[in-house]
Coordinates of C-alpha atoms and ligand atoms in Angstrom, one line a residue:
M245 CA 0.0 0.0 0.0
N246 CA 1.3 3.4 -1.0
D247 CA 2.4 5.5 2.1
I248 CA -0.3 8.1 1.6
F249 CA -2.6 5.4 3.1
K250 CA -2.5 4.7 6.8
I251 CA -4.5 2.5 9.1
K252 CA -5.5 4.0 12.5
D253 CA -8.2 2.7 14.8
N254 CA -9.2 -0.1 12.3
T255 CA -9.9 2.7 9.8
L256 CA -8.3 3.5 6.4
F257 CA -6.9 7.1 6.2
I258 CA -5.9 8.8 3.0
D259 CA -3.5 11.7 3.3
N260 CA -4.4 11.9 7.0
V261 CA -8.1 12.0 6.5
S262 CA -10.4 9.2 7.6
T263 CA -12.1 7.6 4.6
V264 CA -15.0 6.5 6.8
A265 CA -15.6 10.1 8.0
L266 CA -15.5 11.2 4.3
A267 CA -18.1 8.6 3.3
K268 CA -20.3 9.7 6.1
E269 CA -20.0 13.4 5.3
Y270 CA -20.1 13.3 1.5
G271 CA -22.0 10.1 0.8
T272 CA -20.9 7.3 -1.5
P273 CA -19.9 6.4 -4.1
L274 CA -17.1 9.0 -3.7
Y275 CA -13.9 9.7 -5.6
V276 CA -11.1 10.8 -3.2
Y277 CA -7.7 12.1 -4.4
S278 CA -4.6 12.7 -2.4
E279 CA -3.3 16.0 -3.6
T280 CA 0.0 15.2 -1.9
E281 CA 0.4 12.1 -4.0
I282 CA -0.4 14.0 -7.3
R283 CA 2.2 16.6 -6.4
R284 CA 4.7 14.0 -5.5
R285 CA 4.4 12.4 -8.9
I286 CA 4.7 15.8 -10.6
D287 CA 7.8 16.4 -8.4
E288 CA 9.3 13.1 -9.6
I289 CA 8.8 14.3 -13.2
K290 CA 10.6 17.5 -12.4
T291 CA 13.5 16.0 -10.6
M292 CA 13.9 13.0 -13.0
F293 CA 13.2 14.8 -16.2
T294 CA 12.3 18.5 -16.8
E295 CA 14.8 19.9 -14.3
K296 CA 17.4 17.2 -15.0
Y297 CA 17.6 17.8 -18.7
K298 CA 17.9 21.1 -20.5
R299 CA 15.5 20.1 -23.4
A300 CA 12.7 18.3 -21.6
K301 CA 9.1 19.3 -21.0
A302 CA 6.1 17.6 -19.6
A303 CA 2.4 17.9 -20.3
Y304 CA -0.3 16.4 -18.2
A305 CA -2.7 14.2 -20.3
S306 CA -6.0 15.6 -19.0
K307 CA -8.1 12.7 -20.4
A308 CA -6.9 10.7 -17.3
F309 CA -8.8 13.0 -15.0
L310 CA -9.8 16.6 -15.6
T311 CA -11.9 19.1 -13.6
V312 CA -11.5 22.8 -13.2
A313 CA -9.6 22.3 -9.9
M314 CA -7.3 19.7 -11.5
A315 CA -6.5 22.1 -14.3
Q316 CA -5.7 24.7 -11.7
L317 CA -3.4 22.4 -9.9
I318 CA -1.5 21.5 -13.1
N319 CA -1.3 25.2 -13.9
R320 CA 0.2 26.0 -10.5
E321 CA 2.7 23.2 -11.0
G322 CA 3.8 24.7 -14.3
L323 CA 3.2 21.7 -16.6
L324 CA 1.7 21.9 -20.1
L325 CA -1.8 20.5 -20.5
D326 CA -2.7 18.0 -23.2
V327 CA -6.4 18.2 -24.2
V328 CA -8.2 16.1 -26.8
S329 CA -11.6 17.7 -27.3
G330 CA -13.5 20.9 -27.2
G331 CA -14.8 19.9 -23.8
E332 CA -11.4 19.4 -22.2
L333 CA -10.2 22.6 -23.8
Y334 CA -13.2 24.5 -22.5
T335 CA -12.6 23.1 -19.0
A336 CA -9.0 24.2 -19.1
I337 CA -9.8 27.7 -20.3
A338 CA -12.6 28.0 -17.7
A339 CA -10.0 27.1 -15.0
G340 CA -7.8 30.0 -16.2
F341 CA -5.2 27.7 -17.7
P342 CA -3.1 29.8 -20.1
A343 CA -3.9 28.8 -23.7
A344 CA -0.3 29.1 -24.7
R345 CA 0.5 26.1 -22.5
I346 CA -2.2 23.9 -24.0
E347 CA -1.5 21.2 -26.6
F348 CA -4.5 20.2 -28.6
H349 CA -4.8 16.5 -29.7
G350 CA -7.4 14.4 -31.5
N351 CA -7.7 12.0 -34.4
N352 CA -10.9 13.8 -35.7
K353 CA -10.9 17.4 -34.6
S354 CA -13.8 19.3 -36.0
Y355 CA -13.5 22.7 -37.6
E356 CA -15.4 24.2 -34.7
E357 CA -13.0 22.7 -32.2
L358 CA -10.0 24.0 -34.2
D359 CA -11.7 27.4 -34.4
R360 CA -12.0 27.6 -30.7
A361 CA -8.5 26.3 -30.1
I362 CA -6.9 28.8 -32.4
G363 CA -9.2 31.6 -31.2
Y364 CA -8.0 31.0 -27.7
G365 CA -4.4 30.8 -28.9
V366 CA -3.5 27.3 -27.9
G367 CA 0.3 26.6 -27.8
K368 CA 0.4 23.6 -30.1
I369 CA -1.9 21.6 -32.3
I370 CA -1.0 18.0 -33.0
I371 CA -2.2 17.2 -36.5
D372 CA -3.6 13.7 -36.8
A373 CA -5.5 13.6 -40.1
F374 CA -5.4 14.6 -43.7
G375 CA -7.2 17.9 -44.2
E376 CA -6.4 19.2 -40.7
L377 CA -3.4 21.3 -41.8
E378 CA -5.6 23.1 -44.4
M379 CA -8.3 23.8 -41.8
I380 CA -5.6 25.2 -39.4
E381 CA -4.1 27.4 -42.1
N382 CA -7.6 28.7 -42.9
L383 CA -8.2 29.6 -39.2
A384 CA -4.7 31.0 -38.7
E385 CA -5.5 33.4 -41.5
K386 CA -8.9 34.2 -39.9
Y387 CA -7.2 35.1 -36.6
S388 CA -4.0 36.5 -38.1
R389 CA -2.1 34.2 -35.8
N390 CA 0.7 31.8 -36.5
V391 CA 0.0 28.3 -35.2
N392 CA 2.6 25.8 -34.0
V393 CA 1.8 22.3 -35.3
L394 CA 3.2 18.8 -34.8
F395 CA 2.4 15.8 -36.8
R396 CA 1.4 12.6 -35.0
I397 CA 3.2 9.6 -36.6
T398 CA 2.4 5.9 -36.2
P399 CA 5.7 4.3 -35.5
A400 CA 4.3 0.8 -36.1
V401 CA 5.7 -0.8 -32.9
E402 CA 4.1 -3.5 -30.9
V403 CA 3.2 -2.6 -27.3
D404 CA 2.7 -5.0 -24.4
T405 CA -0.6 -3.8 -23.1
H406 CA -4.4 -4.3 -23.6
S407 CA -5.1 -4.0 -27.3
F408 CA -7.8 -1.4 -26.6
I409 CA -5.1 0.9 -25.2
S410 CA -2.4 0.2 -27.7
T411 CA -2.1 3.0 -30.2
G412 CA 1.2 2.9 -32.0
H413 CA 0.8 -0.3 -34.0
A414 CA 0.7 -0.2 -37.8
D415 CA -3.1 -0.7 -38.0
S416 CA -3.9 2.1 -35.5
K417 CA -6.6 4.7 -36.2
F418 CA -4.1 7.4 -34.8
G419 CA -1.4 9.2 -36.6
F420 CA 0.2 9.1 -40.1
S421 CA 1.9 6.0 -41.1
M422 CA 5.4 6.4 -42.6
D423 CA 4.1 6.0 -46.1
A424 CA 0.8 7.9 -45.4
R425 CA -0.8 8.6 -48.7
D426 CA -3.9 10.1 -49.9
E427 CA -4.9 11.3 -53.3
G428 CA -2.3 13.7 -54.7
N429 CA 0.1 13.0 -51.9
L430 CA 2.7 10.7 -53.3
N431 CA 5.5 11.3 -50.9
G432 CA 4.1 10.1 -47.6
I433 CA 4.5 12.2 -44.5
Y434 CA 7.3 14.2 -46.0
S435 CA 5.1 16.1 -48.4
L436 CA 3.0 17.1 -45.4
F437 CA 6.1 18.3 -43.5
Q438 CA 7.2 20.2 -46.5
K439 CA 3.8 21.9 -46.8
A440 CA 4.0 22.9 -43.1
I441 CA 7.5 24.2 -43.4
E442 CA 6.6 26.3 -46.4
S443 CA 3.3 27.5 -45.0
K444 CA 3.1 31.2 -44.0
F445 CA 0.4 30.3 -41.4
V446 CA 2.0 27.6 -39.3
T447 CA 5.3 26.7 -37.8
L448 CA 6.3 23.1 -37.8
S449 CA 7.2 22.4 -34.2
G450 CA 7.9 18.7 -34.4
I451 CA 6.5 15.2 -34.4
H452 CA 4.6 13.2 -31.8
F453 CA 3.9 9.6 -31.0
H454 CA 1.9 7.9 -28.3
I455 CA 2.2 4.1 -28.4
G456 CA -0.1 2.9 -25.6
S457 CA -0.9 3.1 -21.9
Q458 CA -0.1 1.2 -18.7
L459 CA 3.4 0.2 -19.7
F460 CA 6.0 -1.3 -17.4
T461 CA 8.9 -1.7 -19.8
N462 CA 10.7 1.0 -21.8
K463 CA 11.2 -1.1 -24.9
S464 CA 8.2 0.3 -26.9
H465 CA 9.1 3.9 -26.2
L466 CA 12.7 3.2 -27.3
D467 CA 11.5 1.3 -30.5
A468 CA 9.2 4.2 -31.4
L469 CA 11.9 6.8 -30.6
A470 CA 14.2 5.1 -33.1
V471 CA 11.5 5.5 -35.8
A472 CA 11.0 9.2 -34.7
L473 CA 14.7 9.9 -34.8
G474 CA 14.9 8.5 -38.3
V475 CA 12.1 10.9 -39.3
Y476 CA 13.9 13.7 -37.5
R477 CA 17.1 13.1 -39.5
E478 CA 15.2 12.7 -42.8
V479 CA 13.5 16.0 -42.3
N480 CA 16.8 17.6 -41.6
D481 CA 18.4 16.0 -44.7
R482 CA 15.6 16.8 -47.1
F483 CA 14.6 20.3 -46.0
G484 CA 17.5 21.5 -43.9
Y485 CA 15.0 21.9 -41.0
A486 CA 15.6 20.8 -37.5
L487 CA 12.3 19.9 -35.9
P488 CA 12.2 21.7 -32.6
E489 CA 10.6 18.9 -30.6
I490 CA 9.7 15.2 -30.4
N491 CA 6.8 14.4 -28.2
I492 CA 6.9 10.8 -27.0
G493 CA 3.4 10.7 -25.4
G494 CA 2.5 9.1 -22.1
G495 CA 1.9 5.5 -21.2
F496 CA 3.9 5.1 -18.0
G497 CA 2.3 2.5 -15.8
A498 CA 0.6 2.7 -12.4
N499 CA 0.3 0.0 -9.7
Y500 CA -3.1 -1.5 -9.5
T501 CA -2.4 -4.8 -7.7
E502 CA 0.4 -6.4 -5.8
A503 CA 1.5 -8.0 -9.1
D504 CA 2.3 -4.6 -10.7
D505 CA 5.7 -3.1 -10.5
R506 CA 5.7 0.5 -11.6
K507 CA 9.0 2.0 -12.7
P508 CA 10.2 5.5 -11.9
Y509 CA 10.1 8.0 -14.7
S510 CA 13.9 7.9 -14.9
Y511 CA 13.7 4.2 -16.0
F512 CA 11.8 5.3 -19.2
L513 CA 13.3 8.7 -19.8
D514 CA 17.0 8.4 -19.1
P515 CA 17.5 5.9 -21.9
V516 CA 15.4 8.1 -24.2
M517 CA 17.5 11.2 -23.5
E518 CA 20.8 9.2 -23.8
E519 CA 19.6 7.9 -27.2
V520 CA 18.6 11.3 -28.4
Q521 CA 22.0 12.7 -27.4
R522 CA 23.9 9.8 -29.0
F523 CA 21.9 9.9 -32.2
C524 CA 22.3 13.7 -32.6
A525 CA 26.0 13.5 -31.9
Q526 CA 26.4 10.6 -34.4
Y527 CA 24.7 12.5 -37.3
D528 CA 25.8 16.0 -36.2
L529 CA 22.2 17.2 -35.6
K530 CA 20.8 19.8 -33.3
E531 CA 19.1 18.2 -30.3
P532 CA 15.3 18.5 -30.2
T533 CA 13.3 19.1 -27.0
I534 CA 11.7 15.9 -25.8
V535 CA 8.1 16.3 -24.5
I536 CA 6.2 13.7 -22.4
E537 CA 2.4 13.5 -21.8
P538 CA 1.8 11.3 -18.7
G539 CA -1.8 11.0 -17.4
R540 CA -2.3 7.7 -15.5
S541 CA 1.1 7.8 -13.7
I542 CA 0.3 11.2 -12.2
V543 CA -3.2 10.6 -10.9
G544 CA -3.9 6.8 -11.0
E545 CA -2.5 5.8 -7.5
A546 CA -3.6 9.1 -5.9
G547 CA -7.3 8.3 -6.3
I548 CA -9.5 5.8 -4.5
T549 CA -13.3 5.2 -4.7
L550 CA -15.4 4.7 -1.6
Y551 CA -18.6 2.7 -1.7
T552 CA -21.1 1.5 0.8
V553 CA -21.7 -2.3 0.9
G554 CA -25.4 -3.3 0.3
S555 CA -26.7 -6.7 -0.5
I556 CA -24.6 -9.8 0.1
R557 CA -25.5 -13.1 -1.4
T558 CA -24.0 -16.4 -2.4
S559 CA -25.1 -17.5 -5.8
G560 CA -26.3 -21.0 -6.8
G561 CA -22.9 -21.4 -8.4
G562 CA -21.2 -20.7 -5.1
T563 CA -19.9 -17.1 -5.7
K564 CA -20.2 -14.8 -2.8
Y565 CA -21.4 -11.4 -4.2
V566 CA -20.8 -8.2 -2.2
S567 CA -22.8 -5.5 -3.9
I568 CA -21.8 -1.8 -3.8
D569 CA -23.7 1.4 -4.5
G570 CA -21.7 2.2 -7.6
G571 CA -20.1 0.1 -10.3
M572 CA -19.5 0.3 -14.0
P573 CA -20.9 3.9 -14.3
D574 CA -18.1 5.2 -12.0
N575 CA -15.5 2.6 -13.1
I576 CA -15.9 1.0 -16.5
R577 CA -12.3 -0.3 -16.7
P578 CA -13.0 -3.9 -15.4
A579 CA -15.8 -4.3 -17.8
L580 CA -14.0 -2.7 -20.7
Y581 CA -10.4 -4.0 -20.3
G582 CA -10.7 -6.7 -17.7
A583 CA -8.7 -4.3 -15.4
K584 CA -7.8 -5.6 -12.0
Y585 CA -8.2 -3.8 -8.7
E586 CA -7.7 -4.3 -5.0
A587 CA -9.9 -3.1 -2.2
I588 CA -10.3 -3.2 1.6
L589 CA -13.2 -2.6 4.0
A590 CA -12.2 0.9 5.1
N591 CA -14.0 0.5 8.5
K592 CA -12.4 -2.9 9.1
A593 CA -9.0 -2.0 7.9
D594 CA -7.1 -4.0 10.6
E595 CA -9.2 -7.1 10.3
P596 CA -7.6 -10.0 8.5
V597 CA -9.0 -11.0 5.1
S598 CA -11.2 -14.0 5.6
E599 CA -13.3 -14.4 2.4
T600 CA -13.0 -14.6 -1.3
V601 CA -15.8 -12.5 -2.8
T602 CA -16.8 -10.9 -6.1
I603 CA -17.5 -7.2 -5.7
C604 CA -20.3 -6.2 -8.0
G605 CA -22.0 -3.0 -8.9
K606 CA -25.7 -2.1 -8.9
C607 CA -26.2 -2.0 -12.7
C608 CA -28.4 -4.4 -14.5
E609 CA -25.4 -6.1 -16.1
T610 CA -23.7 -9.4 -15.3
G611 CA -20.4 -7.8 -16.3
D612 CA -20.8 -5.0 -13.7
K613 CA -18.1 -6.4 -11.4
I614 CA -15.3 -4.2 -10.0
I615 CA -13.3 -7.1 -8.5
E616 CA -13.7 -10.8 -9.3
D617 CA -12.6 -13.3 -6.7
G618 CA -10.9 -10.8 -4.5
T619 CA -10.2 -11.1 -0.8
L620 CA -11.9 -9.1 2.0
A621 CA -12.5 -9.1 5.7
R622 CA -16.0 -10.3 6.5
A623 CA -18.3 -7.8 4.8
E624 CA -21.6 -6.7 6.1
R625 CA -24.3 -4.3 4.9
G626 CA -23.2 -0.7 5.7
D627 CA -19.5 -1.3 5.5
I628 CA -17.4 1.2 3.5
L629 CA -15.4 -0.4 0.7
A630 CA -12.3 1.5 -0.6
V631 CA -11.0 0.5 -4.1
F632 CA -7.5 1.6 -4.8
T633 CA -5.9 3.2 -7.9
T634 CA -9.1 4.6 -9.4
G635 CA -7.6 8.0 -10.0
A636 CA -7.1 7.6 -13.7
Y637 CA -9.8 7.0 -16.3
G638 CA -12.4 6.5 -13.6
Y639 CA -14.2 9.8 -13.1
S640 CA -13.1 10.8 -16.7
M641 CA -14.9 7.8 -18.2
A642 CA -17.9 7.9 -15.9
S643 CA -21.4 7.6 -17.3
N644 CA -25.0 7.9 -16.1
Y645 CA -25.9 4.3 -17.0
N646 CA -29.0 3.2 -15.2
R647 CA -29.3 6.9 -14.4
L648 CA -26.9 6.7 -11.6
P649 CA -25.6 10.2 -10.7
V650 CA -21.8 10.8 -11.1
P651 CA -20.2 10.8 -7.7
A652 CA -18.6 13.8 -6.0
V653 CA -14.9 14.3 -6.2
L654 CA -12.7 15.4 -3.2
F655 CA -9.1 16.5 -3.0
V656 CA -7.5 15.8 0.4
A657 CA -4.1 17.0 1.6
D658 CA -2.6 16.4 4.9
G659 CA -5.8 16.3 6.8
K660 CA -7.6 19.0 4.8
V661 CA -10.5 18.3 2.5
K662 CA -11.7 20.2 -0.6
E663 CA -14.8 19.2 -2.5
I664 CA -13.8 19.8 -6.2
V665 CA -16.8 18.3 -8.0
K666 CA -20.3 18.2 -6.5
R667 CA -22.3 14.9 -6.7
Q668 CA -24.8 15.0 -9.5
T669 CA -28.4 15.1 -8.4
F670 CA -31.4 13.5 -9.9
E671 CA -32.4 17.0 -11.1
D672 CA -29.1 17.1 -13.0
L673 CA -30.0 13.8 -14.7
I674 CA -33.0 15.3 -16.3
R675 CA -31.7 18.8 -16.8
N676 CA -31.5 18.5 -20.6
D677 CA -34.5 16.2 -21.1
L678 CA -37.4 17.7 -22.9
T679 CA -41.1 16.6 -22.6
I680 CA -43.2 15.7 -25.6
Ligands
LLP277 N1 -1.0 11.3 -24.9 C1 -1.8 10.8 -25.8 C2 -1.9 11.3 -27.2 C3 -2.8 9.8 -25.4 O1 -3.6 9.3 -26.3 C4 -2.8 9.3 -24.1 C5 -3.7 8.3 -23.6 C6 -1.8 9.9 -23.2 C7 -0.9 10.8 -23.6 C8 -1.8 9.5 -21.7 O2 -1.5 8.2 -21.5 P1 -1.2 7.6 -20.0 O3 0.0 8.3 -19.5 O4 -2.4 8.0 -19.2 O5 -1.1 6.2 -20.2 N2 -9.0 4.6 -20.9 C9 -7.8 3.8 -21.0 C10 -6.6 4.5 -21.3 C11 -6.6 5.2 -22.6 C12 -5.4 6.1 -22.9 C13 -5.6 6.9 -24.1 N3 -4.6 7.8 -24.4 C14 -7.7 3.1 -19.6 O6 -8.5 3.3 -18.7 O7 -6.8 2.3 -19.4

């Protein structure tokens, strides 16, 4: 268990706050984040990367978890912010996040999204489709504003993670393949680069790749980097243009269960920086800035979800089901990826585990299970269950399935509590519904 968690008086504490007291005061289900842990992970990025290397920058991938308060925290920490939709962009701007430090992604950005992004003056746009450069040039002219662009490339490397979150393989829907062609474009990605270099509306800032998520080895990043450096050199040779940056995406893993063994950022990034230096020295090239975009590794372990135990039954097949008052609407990851989690009874934190149970949600779905065959102390109706490492892609992927309201979100830091998102109400659920 991460050291932000402590057990006192048979109760689980997070960042010096009793989870049982939080459940009582704010209700369940409830997302709780340790702000201390989020800041600790950001500090690790600073000491192991952005402050260690001269040409290194980090963006937080907001898709992992974004609210107005989270955008404010990232702003205060001085990171860049990666957004991937008009909604994420709007949240960031509403939080006062400086547009110049926002990087706008997306494999299918609409003209309207690009219009907003360029209107706000976002720092960089990562082009991920044919036709996007032309839309950007058009809008750059409209706003009389030069736009920094990167191209997302598909390095075609295999990645050791769930296929749903693997994004750098040859058949990916993301990015331009090395021989990307469309009608009239017979020279693959290089004709796109040439167009951007020659454009009076955009500045070509570099190339980007993101190969997948929840990675524990650095091999895929290094394989993809080799491809990106090849492109970097080719652009230099063909056009005499040194791409200012290579963005290597996110993907650094978090610990969900005892079996996981998260590596420090330095494990991934030191070899990347060494290889960039070596390559550039070998071919006498200027060194590009390396940018990373971690999401999960910053917020994953900082977050827990608290639930109240309800019905408990043993099925005809012998499975003991412990039901909780949330489930797949607040955490879709087990149903979607077969993701594994660990949990304890927060009000019986000192009691030894004594049963094997399946923790299921309250949705009308057999697959609505948060943990299958996990171990717990003896559960009873009314107990508070804490599920660990729900900080990434939990709240951000939440839905209103079965019309369950999205839970509240809290930040806690050394004994202090801040509510950062209010629980949805039933009124919220019908707010946009119209009668006939
Ligand atoms: N940059 C780009 C362009 C991305 O597409 C992603 C994640 C990231 C950065 C951040 O990756 P991270 O550091 O969080 O691994 N919903 C899935 C994860 C999808 C990740 C999509 N892209 C899950 O719950 O596992």
